CSV table of C-alpha atoms in Angstrom, one decimal:
chain,number,residue,atom,x,y,z
A,1,MET,CA,14.1,5.7,-14.4
A,2,ASN,CA,11.9,2.8,-13.3
A,3,ILE,CA,10.2,4.8,-10.6
A,4,LEU,CA,8.8,8.2,-11.2
A,5,PHE,CA,8.0,10.6,-8.3
A,6,GLU,CA,6.3,13.9,-7.9
A,7,SER,CA,4.4,15.7,-5.2
A,8,GLN,CA,1.5,18.1,-5.3
A,9,ASN,CA,-0.4,19.8,-2.5
A,10,GLY,CA,0.7,17.4,0.2
A,11,THR,CA,0.3,14.2,-2.0
A,12,GLY,CA,3.3,12.2,-3.2
A,13,TYR,CA,2.7,10.3,-6.4
A,14,ILE,CA,4.9,7.1,-7.0
A,15,THR,CA,4.6,5.6,-10.5
A,16,ILE,CA,6.1,2.3,-11.3
A,17,ASN,CA,7.4,3.0,-14.8
A,18,ARG,CA,8.3,0.0,-17.0
A,19,PRO,CA,5.3,-0.1,-19.3
A,20,ASP,CA,7.2,-2.2,-21.9
A,21,LYS,CA,7.5,-4.9,-19.3
A,22,LEU,CA,4.0,-4.3,-17.8
A,23,ASN,CA,5.8,-2.6,-14.9
A,24,ALA,CA,7.4,-5.9,-13.7
A,25,LEU,CA,9.7,-5.7,-10.7
A,26,ASN,CA,13.4,-6.4,-11.1
A,27,ILE,CA,16.0,-5.6,-8.5
A,28,ASP,CA,16.7,-2.1,-9.9
A,29,THR,CA,13.1,-1.2,-9.7
A,30,ILE,CA,12.7,-2.5,-6.1
A,31,ASN,CA,15.8,-0.6,-5.0
A,32,GLU,CA,14.5,2.6,-6.6
A,33,LEU,CA,11.1,2.0,-5.0
A,34,LYS,CA,12.8,1.6,-1.6
A,35,GLU,CA,14.8,4.8,-2.0
A,36,THR,CA,11.6,6.7,-3.0
A,37,ILE,CA,9.6,5.4,0.0
A,38,LEU,CA,12.4,6.4,2.4
A,39,LYS,CA,12.6,9.8,0.8
A,40,VAL,CA,8.8,10.3,1.0
A,41,ASP,CA,8.7,9.2,4.6
A,42,GLN,CA,11.3,11.9,5.6
A,43,ASP,CA,9.5,14.6,3.6
A,44,LYS,CA,7.3,16.5,6.1
A,45,THR,CA,5.5,18.3,3.3
A,46,ILE,CA,4.0,15.0,2.1
A,47,LYS,CA,1.0,13.8,4.1
A,48,CYS,CA,-0.3,11.0,1.9
A,49,VAL,CA,1.1,8.8,-0.9
A,50,ILE,CA,-0.5,7.4,-4.1
A,51,ILE,CA,1.1,4.5,-5.9
A,52,THR,CA,0.1,3.5,-9.5
A,53,GLY,CA,1.5,1.9,-12.6
A,54,SER,CA,2.6,3.5,-15.9
A,55,GLY,CA,0.4,2.9,-18.9
A,56,GLU,CA,-3.0,1.4,-19.3
A,57,LYS,CA,-2.4,-2.3,-19.1
A,58,ALA,CA,-0.8,-2.9,-15.7
A,59,PHE,CA,-0.3,-1.7,-12.2
A,60,VAL,CA,2.5,-4.2,-11.7
A,61,ALA,CA,2.3,-7.5,-13.6
A,62,GLY,CA,4.6,-9.3,-11.1
A,63,ALA,CA,8.3,-9.8,-10.8
A,64,ASP,CA,10.4,-9.8,-13.9
A,65,ILE,CA,10.5,-13.5,-14.9
A,66,GLU,CA,13.5,-13.2,-17.1
A,67,TYR,CA,15.4,-11.7,-14.2
A,68,MET,CA,14.1,-14.3,-11.7
A,69,GLN,CA,15.1,-17.2,-14.0
A,70,LYS,CA,18.7,-16.4,-13.5
A,71,LEU,CA,18.7,-16.4,-9.7
A,72,THR,CA,20.4,-18.9,-7.6
A,73,PRO,CA,18.6,-20.1,-4.4
A,74,ASN,CA,20.6,-17.7,-2.3
A,75,GLN,CA,20.0,-14.8,-4.7
A,76,ALA,CA,16.3,-15.6,-4.7
A,77,LEU,CA,16.3,-15.5,-0.9
A,78,GLU,CA,18.0,-12.0,-0.9
A,79,PHE,CA,15.6,-10.9,-3.6
A,80,ALA,CA,12.6,-11.9,-1.5
A,81,ARG,CA,14.1,-10.2,1.6
A,82,LEU,CA,14.7,-7.0,-0.3
A,83,GLY,CA,11.1,-7.0,-1.6
A,84,GLN,CA,9.7,-7.7,1.8
A,85,GLU,CA,11.8,-5.0,3.4
A,86,THR,CA,10.8,-2.5,0.8
A,87,LEU,CA,7.1,-3.1,1.1
A,88,HIS,CA,7.3,-3.3,4.9
A,89,LEU,CA,8.4,0.4,4.8
A,90,MET,CA,5.0,1.3,3.5
A,91,GLU,CA,3.2,-0.7,6.2
A,92,THR,CA,5.3,0.9,9.0
A,93,SER,CA,5.3,4.5,7.6
A,94,GLY,CA,3.3,7.0,9.5
A,95,LYS,CA,1.8,8.2,6.2
A,96,PRO,CA,-1.2,6.5,4.5
A,97,PHE,CA,-0.4,4.8,1.2
A,98,ILE,CA,-3.1,4.5,-1.4
A,99,ALA,CA,-2.8,1.9,-4.2
A,100,CYS,CA,-4.5,3.0,-7.4
A,101,VAL,CA,-4.6,-0.3,-9.3
A,102,ASN,CA,-4.9,0.0,-13.1
A,103,GLY,CA,-4.9,-3.3,-15.0
A,104,TYR,CA,-2.9,-6.3,-13.8
A,105,ALA,CA,-1.8,-6.6,-10.2
A,106,LEU,CA,-0.2,-10.0,-10.2
A,107,GLY,CA,2.4,-11.6,-7.9
A,108,GLY,CA,4.7,-8.9,-6.7
A,109,GLY,CA,2.2,-6.3,-8.0
A,110,PHE,CA,-0.5,-7.7,-5.8
A,111,GLU,CA,1.9,-7.7,-3.0
A,112,VAL,CA,2.7,-4.0,-3.5
A,113,ALA,CA,-1.0,-3.2,-3.4
A,114,LEU,CA,-1.6,-5.4,-0.3
A,115,SER,CA,1.2,-3.4,1.5
A,116,CYS,CA,-0.7,-0.2,1.0
A,117,ASP,CA,-3.3,1.0,3.5
A,118,ILE,CA,-6.1,1.5,1.0
A,119,ILE,CA,-6.7,-0.1,-2.4
A,120,LEU,CA,-8.7,1.6,-5.1
A,121,ALA,CA,-9.1,-0.1,-8.5
A,122,GLN,CA,-10.0,0.6,-12.1
A,123,SER,CA,-12.7,-1.7,-13.5
A,124,ASN,CA,-10.0,-3.4,-15.7
A,125,ALA,CA,-8.0,-4.5,-12.7
A,126,LYS,CA,-7.0,-8.1,-12.3
A,127,PHE,CA,-5.6,-9.5,-9.1
A,128,GLY,CA,-3.9,-12.8,-8.6
A,129,PHE,CA,-0.9,-14.9,-7.5
A,130,PRO,CA,0.3,-17.0,-10.5
A,131,GLU,CA,3.5,-18.2,-8.8
A,132,VAL,CA,2.6,-21.8,-8.1
A,133,GLY,CA,1.9,-22.2,-11.9
A,134,LEU,CA,5.6,-21.2,-12.4
A,135,GLY,CA,6.8,-23.6,-9.8
A,136,ILE,CA,7.5,-21.0,-7.1
A,137,ILE,CA,5.5,-19.2,-4.3
A,138,PRO,CA,4.8,-15.6,-3.5
A,139,GLY,CA,7.9,-14.1,-1.9
A,140,PHE,CA,7.2,-10.4,-1.0
A,141,GLY,CA,4.7,-11.1,1.8
A,142,GLY,CA,1.7,-12.3,-0.2
A,143,THR,CA,1.0,-15.4,1.8
A,144,GLN,CA,0.9,-13.4,5.0
A,145,ASN,CA,-0.9,-10.3,3.9
A,146,LEU,CA,-3.6,-11.8,1.8
A,147,SER,CA,-4.6,-14.4,4.5
A,148,ARG,CA,-4.7,-11.7,7.1
A,149,LEU,CA,-6.9,-9.5,4.9
A,150,ILE,CA,-9.5,-12.0,3.6
A,151,GLY,CA,-8.9,-15.1,5.7
A,152,LYS,CA,-7.0,-18.3,5.3
A,153,SER,CA,-9.5,-20.3,3.2
A,154,LEU,CA,-10.0,-17.8,0.4
A,155,ALA,CA,-6.3,-16.8,0.4
A,156,LYS,CA,-5.4,-20.5,0.0
A,157,GLU,CA,-7.9,-20.8,-2.9
A,158,LEU,CA,-6.5,-17.8,-4.8
A,159,ILE,CA,-2.8,-18.8,-4.2
A,160,PHE,CA,-3.2,-22.6,-4.8
A,161,SER,CA,-5.3,-22.1,-7.9
A,162,ALA,CA,-3.3,-19.3,-9.4
A,163,LYS,CA,-6.5,-17.8,-10.7
A,164,MET,CA,-7.1,-14.1,-11.3
A,165,ILE,CA,-10.1,-12.2,-9.9
A,166,ASP,CA,-11.5,-9.0,-11.3
A,167,ALA,CA,-12.0,-5.7,-9.6
A,168,SER,CA,-15.6,-6.3,-8.7
A,169,LYS,CA,-14.8,-9.7,-7.0
A,170,ALA,CA,-11.9,-8.1,-5.2
A,171,LYS,CA,-14.2,-5.5,-3.8
A,172,GLU,CA,-16.7,-8.1,-2.9
A,173,VAL,CA,-14.2,-10.0,-0.8
A,174,GLY,CA,-12.7,-6.9,0.9
A,175,ILE,CA,-9.5,-6.4,-1.0
A,176,VAL,CA,-10.6,-3.3,-2.9
A,177,SER,CA,-12.5,-0.3,-1.4
A,178,GLU,CA,-13.9,1.2,-4.6
A,179,VAL,CA,-13.9,0.6,-8.3
A,180,TYR,CA,-13.8,3.2,-11.1
A,181,GLN,CA,-14.3,3.0,-14.8
A,182,SER,CA,-11.3,4.8,-16.2
A,183,LYS,CA,-7.8,5.5,-15.0
A,184,GLU,CA,-8.5,9.2,-14.9
A,185,GLU,CA,-11.5,8.6,-12.6
A,186,LEU,CA,-9.3,6.3,-10.5
A,187,LEU,CA,-6.5,8.8,-10.0
A,188,GLN,CA,-9.0,11.6,-9.4
A,189,ALA,CA,-10.6,9.5,-6.6
A,190,GLY,CA,-7.2,8.8,-5.2
A,191,LYS,CA,-6.4,12.5,-5.1
A,192,ALA,CA,-9.8,13.3,-3.5
A,193,LEU,CA,-9.2,10.7,-0.8
A,194,SER,CA,-5.7,12.0,-0.1
A,195,GLU,CA,-7.2,15.6,0.2
A,196,GLN,CA,-9.8,14.3,2.6
A,197,ILE,CA,-7.2,12.5,4.7
A,198,GLN,CA,-5.0,15.6,4.8
A,199,LYS,CA,-7.8,17.6,6.5
A,200,ASN,CA,-7.1,15.5,9.7
A,201,ALA,CA,-4.3,15.5,12.2
A,202,PRO,CA,-1.1,13.8,10.8
A,203,LEU,CA,0.1,12.5,14.1
A,204,ALA,CA,-3.3,11.1,14.9
A,205,ILE,CA,-3.4,9.3,11.6
A,206,ALA,CA,0.1,7.9,12.1
A,207,LEU,CA,-0.9,6.6,15.6
A,208,ALA,CA,-4.2,5.2,14.4
A,209,LYS,CA,-2.3,3.3,11.6
A,210,ARG,CA,0.2,2.0,14.1
A,211,ALA,CA,-2.7,0.8,16.3
A,212,ILE,CA,-4.3,-1.1,13.4
A,213,VAL,CA,-1.1,-2.5,11.9
A,214,ASP,CA,0.8,-3.4,15.1
A,215,GLY,CA,-2.3,-4.4,16.9
A,216,PHE,CA,-3.4,-6.9,14.2
A,217,ASN,CA,-1.3,-9.7,15.6
A,218,LEU,CA,-2.1,-9.1,19.2
A,219,THR,CA,-5.0,-10.6,21.2
A,220,LYS,CA,-8.0,-8.3,21.4
A,221,GLU,CA,-7.2,-7.6,25.1
A,222,ASP,CA,-3.6,-6.7,24.3
A,223,GLY,CA,-4.7,-4.7,21.3
A,224,LEU,CA,-7.1,-2.7,23.4
A,225,ARG,CA,-4.3,-2.0,25.9
A,226,TYR,CA,-2.1,-0.9,23.0
A,227,GLU,CA,-4.8,1.4,21.6
A,228,ALA,CA,-5.3,3.0,25.1
A,229,SER,CA,-1.6,3.6,25.4
A,230,LEU,CA,-1.5,5.4,22.0
A,231,PHE,CA,-4.7,7.3,23.0
A,232,GLY,CA,-2.7,8.6,26.0
A,233,VAL,CA,0.3,9.5,23.8
A,234,VAL,CA,-1.7,11.5,21.3
A,235,PHE,CA,-3.2,13.6,24.1
A,236,SER,CA,0.2,15.0,24.8
A,237,SER,CA,0.4,16.4,21.3
A,238,ASN,CA,-0.2,20.0,20.1
A,239,ASP,CA,-2.5,18.6,17.4
A,240,ALA,CA,-4.8,17.1,20.0
A,241,LYS,CA,-5.0,20.4,21.8
A,242,GLU,CA,-5.6,22.2,18.6
A,243,GLY,CA,-8.3,19.8,17.3
A,244,LEU,CA,-10.3,19.8,20.5
A,245,SER,CA,-10.0,23.6,20.9
A,246,ALA,CA,-11.1,24.2,17.3
A,247,PHE,CA,-14.1,22.0,17.8
A,248,VAL,CA,-15.2,23.9,20.9
A,249,GLU,CA,-14.5,27.3,19.2
A,250,LYS,CA,-16.3,26.2,16.0
A,251,ARG,CA,-13.4,26.8,13.7
A,252,LYS,CA,-11.2,24.8,11.3
A,253,PRO,CA,-8.2,23.3,13.1
A,254,ASN,CA,-4.6,24.2,12.0
A,255,TYR,CA,-2.6,21.0,12.4
A,256,THR,CA,1.2,21.0,12.5
A,257,GLY,CA,1.8,17.3,13.0
A,258,GLY,CA,3.2,17.7,16.5
């Protein structure tokens, strides 16, 4: 299987598993990833998801070039649409997705990471879009997500130059939240962050994520109205009643996600 999945204590672990190909994405891998994300999104026992790559060298080293070389223009269009649709599922899921980037995150791999809510990285991580050096462009959302994250100018520089940046530079420009020395430390940090997130109300997290993701393309005024509307929605939930009551009563809340 190209995608491995397991869950422990409310955390779902997705591992892209093609280490002999540096976890490069072909259509089978993307379809498996899509199926896994849909499964995770429907599983109420999973509150947070961690994505990483198998082996020590790569998170995902990009799309499988040997596969892409055989595509017709129409097939390439469908491949891009499938990749975009799959990664968009992470962006629109009510559950937080954490990318634990070990090694190369290039092209499609960088796009997988950018579609997650939080990116943590090992010190050996390398980020980049090499596509223009191959005569193509990013096709799984990279041109849109990177520019929205770090601004047009720097996004253009990275995409036009096809150069790679290391984990420390990625943290400096706001792509990565934290950097860890070993893969073990990286995954432990991802687990700890997931556990911290799970202490909070699942519905509130889902609505806060929706406010950020959906509100990003709105004007500030429209974004504020949207935030206020979701603020009103969450107040009708049992979790809001529980959280506020627990605070007043000085006890730990027991959230059910409703």
